[in-house]
Amino acid sequence: GASVPSTGSSSTPMISFNISEATSTNSMRLWSDANCNTTAISSPQTASGTVLVSITTSALPLNPSTATPIYVKATDVVGNASTCFLLGSYKHDNTPPTVSSISTDVLTGTFKKANDVIQITVNFSESVTVNITGGKPKLTLNNGAVVDYTSGSGSSAILFSYTVASGGDVATLDIGSTSALALNNGIIADAAGNNATLTLPSPGATNSISNTKTITIDTIAPTVTFTSVSQGNPATTGSPTIKGTTSDTNNAGVTVLL
């Protein structure tokens, strides 16, 4: 039987298989064409029994969406040539995933108060696996809040759930910096094992949260100050006039009920 990794990033991926008898000197070789005579992807070798051969990755396309078929052909010591046998296929990918954008489920122009929940999505250039055995990745926001990873492993969009805490006020929510995404001993990698590049879009720049949405965090209650009461003219309106002032830290608008 043959052991062929389906996807990998190694500069020397290894293929394991069995040969029923010894080959003649340097007559065994791996190929990527079905005739085993055009595109060699290993050096010629002499082999017998269980064989471990490294693929010449420079002969493979660096494209994670393209699988290269792996064929083998060998000749025994008396000159009998094997068929061109298909061992499997391999995708060579040594390109790390990168962050393409950050988004949120909240509509622009929204004000959020304490205990409200905001889902923040970090979008990658390809699907990633998030391993949280050592710890959950964290995202630091521009109000100092540190948000834990919650879900999305196996897709290109991973989610962080932010529960607004008292004192986290900010006029326009965004990430803290381009390095705001931290692994916290977790792992974010693609199927080939390439660790993700964690650099984020600059706050306010294209593909950042605040570039497309204005989300205000306001956890401070407005104040109302009583000024005076005027009785009014009972013969006309019979309605007193009550005067006062209001203030709100983030200018979210204040409604006063009497």
XYZ file of C-alpha atoms in Angstrom:
258
model
C 0.000 0.000 0.000
C 0.958 3.628 -0.477
C 0.933 6.511 1.988
C 0.531 9.848 0.198
C -0.300 13.021 2.188
C -3.212 14.819 0.548
C -1.914 18.323 1.365
C 1.296 19.629 2.857
C 3.672 22.537 3.198
C 6.927 20.680 3.785
C 9.844 21.396 1.437
C 10.472 17.620 1.372
C 7.124 15.792 1.530
C 7.594 12.031 1.781
C 5.760 9.258 -0.070
C 5.793 5.717 1.318
C 4.945 2.561 -0.683
C 5.992 -1.053 -1.239
C 7.842 -2.660 -4.150
C 7.550 -6.424 -4.569
C 11.177 -6.966 -5.604
C 14.465 -5.147 -5.940
C 14.838 -2.686 -8.777
C 17.775 -2.229 -11.045
C 20.152 0.630 -10.288
C 18.347 3.999 -10.214
C 15.359 2.674 -12.165
C 12.606 3.717 -9.768
C 11.204 7.249 -9.940
C 8.118 9.298 -9.150
C 6.280 11.133 -11.933
C 3.315 13.469 -12.277
C 2.263 12.318 -15.758
C 0.312 9.140 -16.475
C 2.976 7.812 -18.880
C 5.828 8.171 -16.408
C 8.118 9.738 -18.974
C 7.552 13.512 -19.026
C 7.579 15.199 -15.612
C 9.771 13.584 -12.967
C 9.084 14.678 -9.386
C 11.766 12.662 -7.574
C 15.346 11.651 -8.136
C 15.953 8.163 -9.585
C 16.565 5.515 -6.932
C 17.392 1.878 -6.362
C 14.848 0.291 -4.068
C 13.201 -2.817 -2.668
C 10.498 -3.582 -0.099
C 9.145 -0.557 1.732
C 10.287 2.655 0.052
C 10.302 6.226 1.384
C 10.778 8.818 -1.350
C 10.843 12.603 -1.127
C 8.988 14.654 -3.718
C 10.843 17.377 -5.576
C 8.515 20.223 -4.633
C 10.033 22.630 -7.169
C 8.313 20.515 -9.833
C 4.889 20.987 -8.212
C 2.493 23.928 -8.564
C 2.269 26.130 -5.463
C -1.503 26.150 -5.553
C -3.551 24.702 -2.687
C -6.506 24.142 -4.998
C -4.524 21.983 -7.458
C -3.725 18.344 -6.681
C -0.779 16.759 -8.466
C -1.142 13.042 -9.279
C 1.773 10.924 -8.043
C 2.805 7.980 -10.252
C 5.667 5.515 -9.839
C 7.494 3.315 -12.317
C 10.376 0.897 -11.751
C 12.377 -1.768 -13.553
C 13.650 -4.948 -11.913
C 17.211 -6.299 -12.160
C 16.466 -8.340 -15.296
C 14.811 -5.479 -17.154
C 11.082 -6.041 -16.524
C 9.386 -2.638 -16.319
C 6.342 -2.053 -14.121
C 3.273 -0.211 -15.276
C 3.013 3.504 -14.525
C 1.148 3.114 -11.242
C -0.909 5.871 -9.591
C -0.054 6.154 -5.882
C -2.354 9.083 -5.068
C -2.357 12.858 -5.320
C -0.736 15.686 -3.393
C -1.434 19.412 -2.966
C 1.666 21.426 -2.230
C 0.839 24.560 -0.254
C 3.389 26.612 1.671
C 1.427 29.876 1.601
C 0.125 30.943 5.045
C -3.453 32.210 5.445
C -3.717 35.985 5.883
C -6.442 38.197 7.352
C -8.488 39.816 4.589
C -10.975 41.827 6.668
C -12.733 42.267 10.007
C -16.499 42.689 10.222
C -19.356 42.623 12.713
C -23.044 41.699 12.781
C -24.037 45.160 14.076
C -25.529 47.774 11.735
C -23.682 51.036 11.233
C -24.912 53.919 13.365
C -25.784 51.597 16.238
C -25.290 52.446 19.918
C -24.536 49.552 22.262
C -24.906 49.513 26.047
C -23.547 47.343 28.839
C -24.349 43.596 28.477
C -25.130 43.896 24.755
C -23.348 41.233 22.654
C -21.453 42.004 19.448
C -20.156 39.253 17.140
C -16.862 40.193 15.504
C -15.664 38.175 12.499
C -12.043 37.870 11.390
C -12.017 36.796 7.731
C -9.036 34.862 6.337
C -7.841 34.288 2.786
C -8.659 30.568 3.082
C -10.212 28.106 5.496
C -8.346 27.709 8.783
C -8.422 25.303 11.692
C -8.363 26.803 15.175
C -6.782 24.570 17.814
C -7.681 25.764 21.315
C -5.989 22.952 23.264
C -3.373 25.369 24.586
C -5.673 28.375 24.808
C -8.257 30.411 22.912
C -7.104 33.160 20.531
C -7.960 36.656 21.741
C -8.788 39.948 20.048
C -8.087 43.302 21.699
C -10.433 46.187 20.858
C -9.700 49.916 20.857
C -11.534 50.386 24.168
C -9.210 47.899 25.856
C -11.671 45.007 25.878
C -10.117 41.574 25.233
C -12.463 39.223 23.415
C -12.237 35.401 23.212
C -12.538 33.266 20.090
C -15.843 31.370 20.062
C -16.304 29.462 16.782
C -15.595 29.144 13.053
C -12.826 26.535 12.926
C -12.837 24.814 9.528
C -14.037 27.915 7.680
C -12.423 31.150 6.489
C -14.359 33.232 9.042
C -13.651 32.878 12.761
C -15.856 34.542 15.378
C -15.170 36.474 18.573
C -18.040 37.279 20.922
C -17.835 40.649 22.703
C -20.123 41.270 25.675
C -20.064 45.001 26.392
C -18.902 45.779 29.935
C -19.489 48.921 31.931
C -16.779 51.498 31.274
C -15.979 50.255 27.767
C -17.217 53.455 26.137
C -15.800 54.410 22.745
C -17.157 56.674 20.019
C -16.242 54.319 17.146
C -15.528 50.654 17.855
C -12.559 49.012 16.135
C -9.608 46.750 16.918
C -6.788 48.101 19.047
C -3.992 47.738 16.473
C -2.739 45.609 13.585
C -1.349 43.157 16.170
C -4.583 42.902 18.175
C -5.113 39.215 17.310
C -3.134 36.985 19.703
C -2.913 33.187 19.672
C -2.786 32.858 23.477
C -1.055 29.479 22.979
C -3.711 28.400 20.485
C -3.025 27.625 16.829
C -4.579 29.053 13.654
C -3.409 27.195 10.541
C -4.587 25.980 7.142
C -5.075 22.360 6.062
C -1.450 22.100 4.944
C -0.198 23.156 8.368
C 0.851 26.695 7.469
C 0.433 28.925 10.512
C -1.699 31.968 9.775
C -0.225 35.446 9.495
C -2.106 37.401 12.158
C -1.560 40.973 10.933
C -4.909 42.828 10.896
C -6.088 45.789 8.807
C -5.103 49.064 10.467
C -7.913 50.604 12.542
C -9.907 52.909 10.294
C -8.272 51.575 7.123
C -9.901 49.567 4.337
C -11.425 46.278 5.578
C -11.391 47.370 9.225
C -14.533 47.563 11.371
C -14.702 51.353 11.572
C -14.006 51.793 7.865
C -17.422 50.393 7.035
C -19.426 50.867 10.246
C -19.812 53.399 13.031
C -20.620 51.536 16.242
C -20.671 53.497 19.495
C -20.290 51.870 22.892
C -22.138 53.913 25.545
C -22.450 52.423 29.015
C -22.978 55.674 30.930
C -26.557 56.671 31.823
C -27.562 60.239 30.917
C -28.144 62.834 33.640
C -31.206 65.075 34.039
C -30.992 68.275 36.093
C -34.174 69.972 37.383
C -34.248 73.748 36.937
C -37.729 75.162 37.692
C -41.503 74.732 37.496
C -43.774 77.487 36.192
C -47.435 77.156 37.153
C -48.732 78.681 33.946
C -52.109 80.391 33.546
C -54.976 78.197 34.785
C -57.426 80.308 32.782
C -55.783 79.326 29.529
C -53.724 76.152 29.471
C -53.754 75.058 33.074
C -50.458 73.314 32.298
C -47.274 73.999 34.256
C -43.918 74.316 32.481
C -41.084 72.201 33.820
C -37.552 73.175 32.863
C -34.369 71.223 33.154
C -31.183 70.159 31.339
C -29.903 66.808 30.118
C -26.479 65.544 29.171
C -25.114 62.338 27.641
C -21.444 61.454 27.369
C -21.624 59.941 23.889
C -24.402 62.131 22.476
C -26.646 59.151 21.966
C -29.755 61.272 22.426
C -31.812 61.490 25.621
C -35.523 60.809 26.072
C -37.153 62.319 29.173
C -40.432 60.922 30.442
C -42.603 62.759 33.009
